[in-house]
mmCIF file of C-alpha atoms in Angstrom:
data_model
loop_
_atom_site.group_PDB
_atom_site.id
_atom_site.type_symbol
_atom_site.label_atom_id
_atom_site.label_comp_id
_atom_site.label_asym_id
_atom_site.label_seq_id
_atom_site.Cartn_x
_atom_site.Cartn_y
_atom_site.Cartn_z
ATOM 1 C CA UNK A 562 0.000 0.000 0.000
ATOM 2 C CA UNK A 563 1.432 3.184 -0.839
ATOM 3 C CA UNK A 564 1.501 5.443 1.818
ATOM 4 C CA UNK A 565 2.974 9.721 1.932
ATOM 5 C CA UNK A 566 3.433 10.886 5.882
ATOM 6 C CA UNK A 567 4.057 14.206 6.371
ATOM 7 C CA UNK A 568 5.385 16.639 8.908
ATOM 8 C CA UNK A 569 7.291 19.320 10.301
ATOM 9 C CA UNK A 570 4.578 22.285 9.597
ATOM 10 C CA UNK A 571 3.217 24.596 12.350
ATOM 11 C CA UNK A 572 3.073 28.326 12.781
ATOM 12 C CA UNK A 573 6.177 30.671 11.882
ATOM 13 C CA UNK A 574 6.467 34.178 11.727
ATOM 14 C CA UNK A 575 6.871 35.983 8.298
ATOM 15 C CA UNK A 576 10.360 36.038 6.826
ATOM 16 C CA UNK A 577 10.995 32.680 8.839
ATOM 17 C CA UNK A 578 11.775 29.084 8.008
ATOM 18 C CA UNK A 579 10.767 25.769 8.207
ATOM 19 C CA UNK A 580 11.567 22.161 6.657
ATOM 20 C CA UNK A 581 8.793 19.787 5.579
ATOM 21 C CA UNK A 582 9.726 16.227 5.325
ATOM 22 C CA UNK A 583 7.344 13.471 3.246
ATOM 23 C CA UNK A 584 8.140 9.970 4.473
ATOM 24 C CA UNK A 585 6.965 7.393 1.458
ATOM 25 C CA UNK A 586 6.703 3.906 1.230
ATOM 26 C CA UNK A 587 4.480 1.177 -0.586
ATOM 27 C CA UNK A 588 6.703 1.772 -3.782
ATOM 28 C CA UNK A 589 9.720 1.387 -5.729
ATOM 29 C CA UNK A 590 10.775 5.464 -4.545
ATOM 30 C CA UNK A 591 13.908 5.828 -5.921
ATOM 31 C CA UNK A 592 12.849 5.521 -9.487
ATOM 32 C CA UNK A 593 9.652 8.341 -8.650
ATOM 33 C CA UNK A 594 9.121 11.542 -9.347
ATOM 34 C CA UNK A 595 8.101 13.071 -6.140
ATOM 35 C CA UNK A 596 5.753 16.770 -5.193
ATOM 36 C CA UNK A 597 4.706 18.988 -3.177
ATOM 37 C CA UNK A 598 1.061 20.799 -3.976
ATOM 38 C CA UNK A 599 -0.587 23.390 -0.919
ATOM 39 C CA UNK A 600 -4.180 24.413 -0.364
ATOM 40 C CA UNK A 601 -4.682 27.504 1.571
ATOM 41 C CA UNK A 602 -7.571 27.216 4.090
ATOM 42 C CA UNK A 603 -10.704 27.128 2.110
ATOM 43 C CA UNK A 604 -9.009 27.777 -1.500
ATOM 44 C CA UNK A 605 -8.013 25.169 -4.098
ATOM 45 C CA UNK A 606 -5.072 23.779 -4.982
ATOM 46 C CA UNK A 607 -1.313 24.797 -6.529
ATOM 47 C CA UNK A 608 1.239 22.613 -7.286
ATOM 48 C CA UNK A 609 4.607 24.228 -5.532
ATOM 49 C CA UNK A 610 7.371 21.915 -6.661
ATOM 50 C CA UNK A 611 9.011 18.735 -8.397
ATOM 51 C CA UNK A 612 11.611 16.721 -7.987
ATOM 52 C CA UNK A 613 13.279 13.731 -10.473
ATOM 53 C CA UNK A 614 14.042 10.351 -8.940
ATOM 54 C CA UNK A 615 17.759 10.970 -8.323
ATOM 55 C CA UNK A 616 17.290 14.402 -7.157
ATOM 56 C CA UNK A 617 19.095 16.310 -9.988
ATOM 57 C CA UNK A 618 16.457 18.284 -11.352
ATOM 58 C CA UNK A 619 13.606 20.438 -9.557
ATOM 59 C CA UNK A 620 10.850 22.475 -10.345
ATOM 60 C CA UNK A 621 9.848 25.466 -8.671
ATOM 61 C CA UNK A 622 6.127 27.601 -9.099
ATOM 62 C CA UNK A 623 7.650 31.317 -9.664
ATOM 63 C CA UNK A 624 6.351 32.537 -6.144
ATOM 64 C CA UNK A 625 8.303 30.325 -4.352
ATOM 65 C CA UNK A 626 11.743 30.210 -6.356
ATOM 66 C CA UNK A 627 14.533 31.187 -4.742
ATOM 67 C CA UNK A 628 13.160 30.775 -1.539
ATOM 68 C CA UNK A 629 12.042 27.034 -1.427
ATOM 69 C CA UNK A 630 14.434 24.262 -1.913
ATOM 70 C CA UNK A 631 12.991 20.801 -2.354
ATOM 71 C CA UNK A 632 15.235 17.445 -1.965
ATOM 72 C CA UNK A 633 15.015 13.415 -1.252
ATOM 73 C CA UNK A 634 17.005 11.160 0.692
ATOM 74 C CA UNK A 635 16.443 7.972 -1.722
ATOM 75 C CA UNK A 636 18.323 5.466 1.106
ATOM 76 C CA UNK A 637 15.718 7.113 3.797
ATOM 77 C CA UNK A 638 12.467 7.315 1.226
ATOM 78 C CA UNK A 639 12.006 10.533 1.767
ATOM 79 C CA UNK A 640 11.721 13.856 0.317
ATOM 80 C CA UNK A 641 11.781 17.472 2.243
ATOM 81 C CA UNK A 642 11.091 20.999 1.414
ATOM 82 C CA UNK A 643 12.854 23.990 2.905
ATOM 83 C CA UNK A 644 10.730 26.800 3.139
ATOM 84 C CA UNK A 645 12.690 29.966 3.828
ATOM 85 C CA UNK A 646 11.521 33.897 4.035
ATOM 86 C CA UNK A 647 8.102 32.636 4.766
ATOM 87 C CA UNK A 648 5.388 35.106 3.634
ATOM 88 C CA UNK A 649 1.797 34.996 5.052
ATOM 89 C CA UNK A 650 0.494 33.791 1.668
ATOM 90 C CA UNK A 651 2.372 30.923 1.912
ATOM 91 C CA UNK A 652 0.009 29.963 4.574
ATOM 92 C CA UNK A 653 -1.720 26.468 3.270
ATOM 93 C CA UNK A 654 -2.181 22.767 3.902
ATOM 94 C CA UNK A 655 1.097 21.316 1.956
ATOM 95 C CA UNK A 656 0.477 17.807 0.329
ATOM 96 C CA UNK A 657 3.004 15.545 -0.929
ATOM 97 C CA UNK A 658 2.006 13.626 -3.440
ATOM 98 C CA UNK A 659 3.499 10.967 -5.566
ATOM 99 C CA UNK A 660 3.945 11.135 -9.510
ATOM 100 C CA UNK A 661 2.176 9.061 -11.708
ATOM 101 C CA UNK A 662 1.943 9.293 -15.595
ATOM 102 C CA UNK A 663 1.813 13.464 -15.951
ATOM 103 C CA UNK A 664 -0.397 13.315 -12.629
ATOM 104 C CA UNK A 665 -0.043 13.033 -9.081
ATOM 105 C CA UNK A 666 -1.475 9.721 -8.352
ATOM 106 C CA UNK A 667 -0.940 9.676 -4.151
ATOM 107 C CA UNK A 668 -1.459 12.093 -1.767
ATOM 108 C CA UNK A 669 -0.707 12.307 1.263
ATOM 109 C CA UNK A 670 -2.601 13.449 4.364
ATOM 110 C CA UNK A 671 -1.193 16.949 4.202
ATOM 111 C CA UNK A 672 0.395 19.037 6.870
ATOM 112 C CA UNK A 673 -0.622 22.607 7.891
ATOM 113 C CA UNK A 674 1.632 25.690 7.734
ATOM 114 C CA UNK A 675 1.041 29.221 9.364
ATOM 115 C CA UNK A 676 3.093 32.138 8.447
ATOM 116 C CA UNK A 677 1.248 34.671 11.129
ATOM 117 C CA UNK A 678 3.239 36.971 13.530
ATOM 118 C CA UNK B 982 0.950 29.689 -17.620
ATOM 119 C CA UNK B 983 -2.308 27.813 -18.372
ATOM 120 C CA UNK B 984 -5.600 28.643 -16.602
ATOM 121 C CA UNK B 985 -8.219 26.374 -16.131
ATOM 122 C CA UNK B 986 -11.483 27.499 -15.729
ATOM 123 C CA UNK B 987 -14.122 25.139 -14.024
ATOM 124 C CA UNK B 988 -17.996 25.563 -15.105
ATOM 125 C CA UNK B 989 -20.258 25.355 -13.081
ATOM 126 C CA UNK B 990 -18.353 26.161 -9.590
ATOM 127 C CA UNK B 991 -21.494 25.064 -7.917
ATOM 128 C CA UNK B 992 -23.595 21.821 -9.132
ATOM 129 C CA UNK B 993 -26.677 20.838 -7.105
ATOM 130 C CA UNK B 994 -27.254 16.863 -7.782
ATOM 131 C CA UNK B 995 -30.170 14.469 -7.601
ATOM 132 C CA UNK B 996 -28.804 11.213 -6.072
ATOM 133 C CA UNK B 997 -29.266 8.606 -8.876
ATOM 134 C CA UNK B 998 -29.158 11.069 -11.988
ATOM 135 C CA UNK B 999 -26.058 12.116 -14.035
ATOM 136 C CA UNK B 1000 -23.620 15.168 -13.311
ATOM 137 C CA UNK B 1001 -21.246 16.974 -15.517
ATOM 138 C CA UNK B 1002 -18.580 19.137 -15.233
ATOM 139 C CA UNK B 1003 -16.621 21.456 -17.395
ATOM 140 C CA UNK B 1004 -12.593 22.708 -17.724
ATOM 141 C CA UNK B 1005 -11.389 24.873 -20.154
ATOM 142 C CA UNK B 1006 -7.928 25.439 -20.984
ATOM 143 C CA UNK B 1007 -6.367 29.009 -21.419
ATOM 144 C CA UNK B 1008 -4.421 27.304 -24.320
ATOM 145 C CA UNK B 1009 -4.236 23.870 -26.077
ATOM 146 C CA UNK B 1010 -3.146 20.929 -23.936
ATOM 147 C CA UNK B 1011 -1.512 19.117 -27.099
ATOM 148 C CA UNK B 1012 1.955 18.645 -26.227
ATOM 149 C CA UNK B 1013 4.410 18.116 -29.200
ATOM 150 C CA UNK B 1014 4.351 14.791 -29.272
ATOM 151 C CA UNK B 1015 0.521 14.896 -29.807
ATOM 152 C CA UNK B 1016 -0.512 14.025 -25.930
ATOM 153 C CA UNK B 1017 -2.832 15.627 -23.460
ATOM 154 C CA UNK B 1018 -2.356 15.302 -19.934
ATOM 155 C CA UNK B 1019 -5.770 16.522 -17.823
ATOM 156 C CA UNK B 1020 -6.334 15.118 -14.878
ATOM 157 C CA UNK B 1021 -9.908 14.987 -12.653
ATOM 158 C CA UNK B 1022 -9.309 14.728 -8.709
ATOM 159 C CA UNK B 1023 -12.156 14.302 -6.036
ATOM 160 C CA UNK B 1024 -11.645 16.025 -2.525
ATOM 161 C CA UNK B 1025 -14.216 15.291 0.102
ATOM 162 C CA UNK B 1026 -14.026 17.557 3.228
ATOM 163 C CA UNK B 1027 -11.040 17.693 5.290
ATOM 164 C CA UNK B 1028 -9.495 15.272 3.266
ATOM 165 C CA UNK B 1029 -6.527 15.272 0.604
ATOM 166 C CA UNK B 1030 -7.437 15.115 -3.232
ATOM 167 C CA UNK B 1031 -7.748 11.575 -4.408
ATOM 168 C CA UNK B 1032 -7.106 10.984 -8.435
ATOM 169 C CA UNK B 1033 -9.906 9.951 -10.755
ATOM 170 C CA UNK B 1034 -8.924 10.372 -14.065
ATOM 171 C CA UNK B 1035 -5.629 11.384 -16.245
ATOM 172 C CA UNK B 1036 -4.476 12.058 -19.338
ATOM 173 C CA UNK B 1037 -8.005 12.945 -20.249
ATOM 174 C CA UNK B 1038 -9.765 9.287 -19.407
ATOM 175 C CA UNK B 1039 -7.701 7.176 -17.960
ATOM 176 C CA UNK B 1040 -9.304 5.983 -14.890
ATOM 177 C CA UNK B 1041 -7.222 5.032 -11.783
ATOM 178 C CA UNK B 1042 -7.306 1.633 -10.899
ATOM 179 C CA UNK B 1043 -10.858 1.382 -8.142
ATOM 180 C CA UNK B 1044 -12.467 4.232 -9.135
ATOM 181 C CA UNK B 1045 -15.643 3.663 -10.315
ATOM 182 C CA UNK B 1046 -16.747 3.383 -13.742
ATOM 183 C CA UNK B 1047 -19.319 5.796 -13.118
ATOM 184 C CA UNK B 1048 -16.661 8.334 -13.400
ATOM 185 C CA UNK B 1049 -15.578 9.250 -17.018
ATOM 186 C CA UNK B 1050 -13.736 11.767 -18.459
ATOM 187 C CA UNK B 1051 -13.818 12.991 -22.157
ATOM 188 C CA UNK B 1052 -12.710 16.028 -24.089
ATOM 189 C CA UNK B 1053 -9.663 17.560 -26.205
ATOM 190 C CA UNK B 1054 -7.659 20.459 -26.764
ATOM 191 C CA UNK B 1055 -9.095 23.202 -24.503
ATOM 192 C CA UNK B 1056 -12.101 21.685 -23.862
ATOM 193 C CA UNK B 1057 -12.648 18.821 -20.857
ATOM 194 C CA UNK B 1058 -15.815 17.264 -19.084
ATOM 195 C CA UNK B 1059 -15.798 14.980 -16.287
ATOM 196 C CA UNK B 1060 -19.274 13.332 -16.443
ATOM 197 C CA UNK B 1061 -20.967 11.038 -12.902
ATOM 198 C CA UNK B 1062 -23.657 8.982 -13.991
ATOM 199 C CA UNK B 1063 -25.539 7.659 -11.432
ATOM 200 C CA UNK B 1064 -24.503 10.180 -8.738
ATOM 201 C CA UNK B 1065 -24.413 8.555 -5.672
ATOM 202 C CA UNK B 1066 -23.874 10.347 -1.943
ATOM 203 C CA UNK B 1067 -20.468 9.672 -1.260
ATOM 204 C CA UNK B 1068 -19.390 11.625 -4.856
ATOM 205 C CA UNK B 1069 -20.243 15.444 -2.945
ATOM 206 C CA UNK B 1070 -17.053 17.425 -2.407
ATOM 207 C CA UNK B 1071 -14.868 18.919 -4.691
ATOM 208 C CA UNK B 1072 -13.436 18.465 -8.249
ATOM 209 C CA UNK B 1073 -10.776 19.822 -9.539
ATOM 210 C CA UNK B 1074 -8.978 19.288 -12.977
ATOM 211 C CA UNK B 1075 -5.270 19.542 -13.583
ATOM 212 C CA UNK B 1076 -3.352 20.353 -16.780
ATOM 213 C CA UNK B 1077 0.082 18.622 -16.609
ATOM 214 C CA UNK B 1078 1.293 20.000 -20.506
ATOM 215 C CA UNK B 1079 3.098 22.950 -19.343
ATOM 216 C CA UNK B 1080 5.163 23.525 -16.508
ATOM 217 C CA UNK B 1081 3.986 25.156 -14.224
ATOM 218 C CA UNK B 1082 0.839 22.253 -13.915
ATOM 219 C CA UNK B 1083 -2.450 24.313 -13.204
ATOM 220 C CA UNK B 1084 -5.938 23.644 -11.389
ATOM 221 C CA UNK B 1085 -8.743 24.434 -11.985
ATOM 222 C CA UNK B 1086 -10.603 26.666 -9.124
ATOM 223 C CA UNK B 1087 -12.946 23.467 -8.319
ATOM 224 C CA UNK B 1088 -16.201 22.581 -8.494
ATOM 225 C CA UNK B 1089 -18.690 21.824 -5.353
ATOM 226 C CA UNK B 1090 -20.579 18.889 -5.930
ATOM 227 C CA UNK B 1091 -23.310 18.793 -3.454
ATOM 228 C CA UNK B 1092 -26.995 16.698 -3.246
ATOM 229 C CA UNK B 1093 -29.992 19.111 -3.563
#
């Protein structure tokens, strides 16, 4: 059964950080694109960022370049986002998800970040 | 990037009867290689997204075959026949042709 755990979110104040970690299993990870997609309370859904199986490429939405920096651990199954210079719009529920064929196929149960001072 | 626009953003269903819903693309999603990838996901409240359909009607593996999903170029419908009470929530389609991928702004599905 494929299963996405995340964690690490909570409430930071704007312009600080946090890291997000996804821990996967279920599947063959190490030859899976991974992502990240948020939901702000009550809106709909953005994808934020991709990653390729070994980790050398990424994909960042504009808003968040620069700022975000998103990476896996293929001996741990796990991926993790670095979220620095938090802004309050950054505020969502952050999902990882799992890639299937040009979709996201698995989601995880999501974890909540709050960029509030 | 590629908007998606979602018609209607509200649907009021009769348990039993049919139910469909609409994305249009900002632009094409024909890739060069002559492929479309649209994706359908289902979100019930408080819980994550959950795929239905990709690459424009490919259903996942245990969804229903209720669910279908039809359409090309800039034009996409995700069709429930048979509505049936644990379908209410939200859908949302995804274009995966163009970096950055794109959602729709979702579509309430809810029993009248």
């Amino acid at each position: 059964e494929v299963q996405l755990v995340e964690s690490g979110g909570g409430l930071v104040q704007p312009g600080g950080s946090l890291r997000l970690s996804c821990a996967a299993s279920g599947f063959l990870f190490s030859s899976t694109w991974m992502g990240w997609v948020r939901q702000p309370p009550g809106r709909g859904l953005e994808w934020v960022a991709n990653i390729k199986t070994d980790g050398s490429r990424t994909y960042y939405l504009d808003s968040v370049k620069g700022r975000f920096t998103f990476s896996r651990d293929n001996a741990k199954n796990s991926v993790y986002l670095q979220m620095d210079s938090l802004r309050v719009e950054d505020t969502a529920v952050y999902y990882c998800v799992r890639h299937g064929d040009y979709t996201f196929d698995y989601w995880g149960q999501g974890t909540l970040v709050t960029v509030s001072s | 990037d590629i908007v998606m626009t979602q018609t209607p953003l509200s649907l009021p269903v009769t348990l039993g009867q049919s139910a469909s819903i609409s994305c249009t693309s900002s632009q094409s999603l024909v890739t060069s290689d002559g492929r479309t990838f649209l994706s359908w996901f289902h979100q019930r409240p408080g819980q994550p997204p959950r795929l239905l359909i990709y690459k424009v009607s490919y259903r996942l593996s245990g969804v229903p075959d209720r669910f279908s999903g039809s359409g090309a170029g800039t034009d996409f419908t995700l069709r429930i026949s048979r509505v049936e009470a644990e379908d209410v929530g939200l859908y949302y389609c995804m274009q995966a042709s163009q970096v950055p991928w794109t959602f729709g702004q979702g579509t309430k599905v809810e029993v009248k």
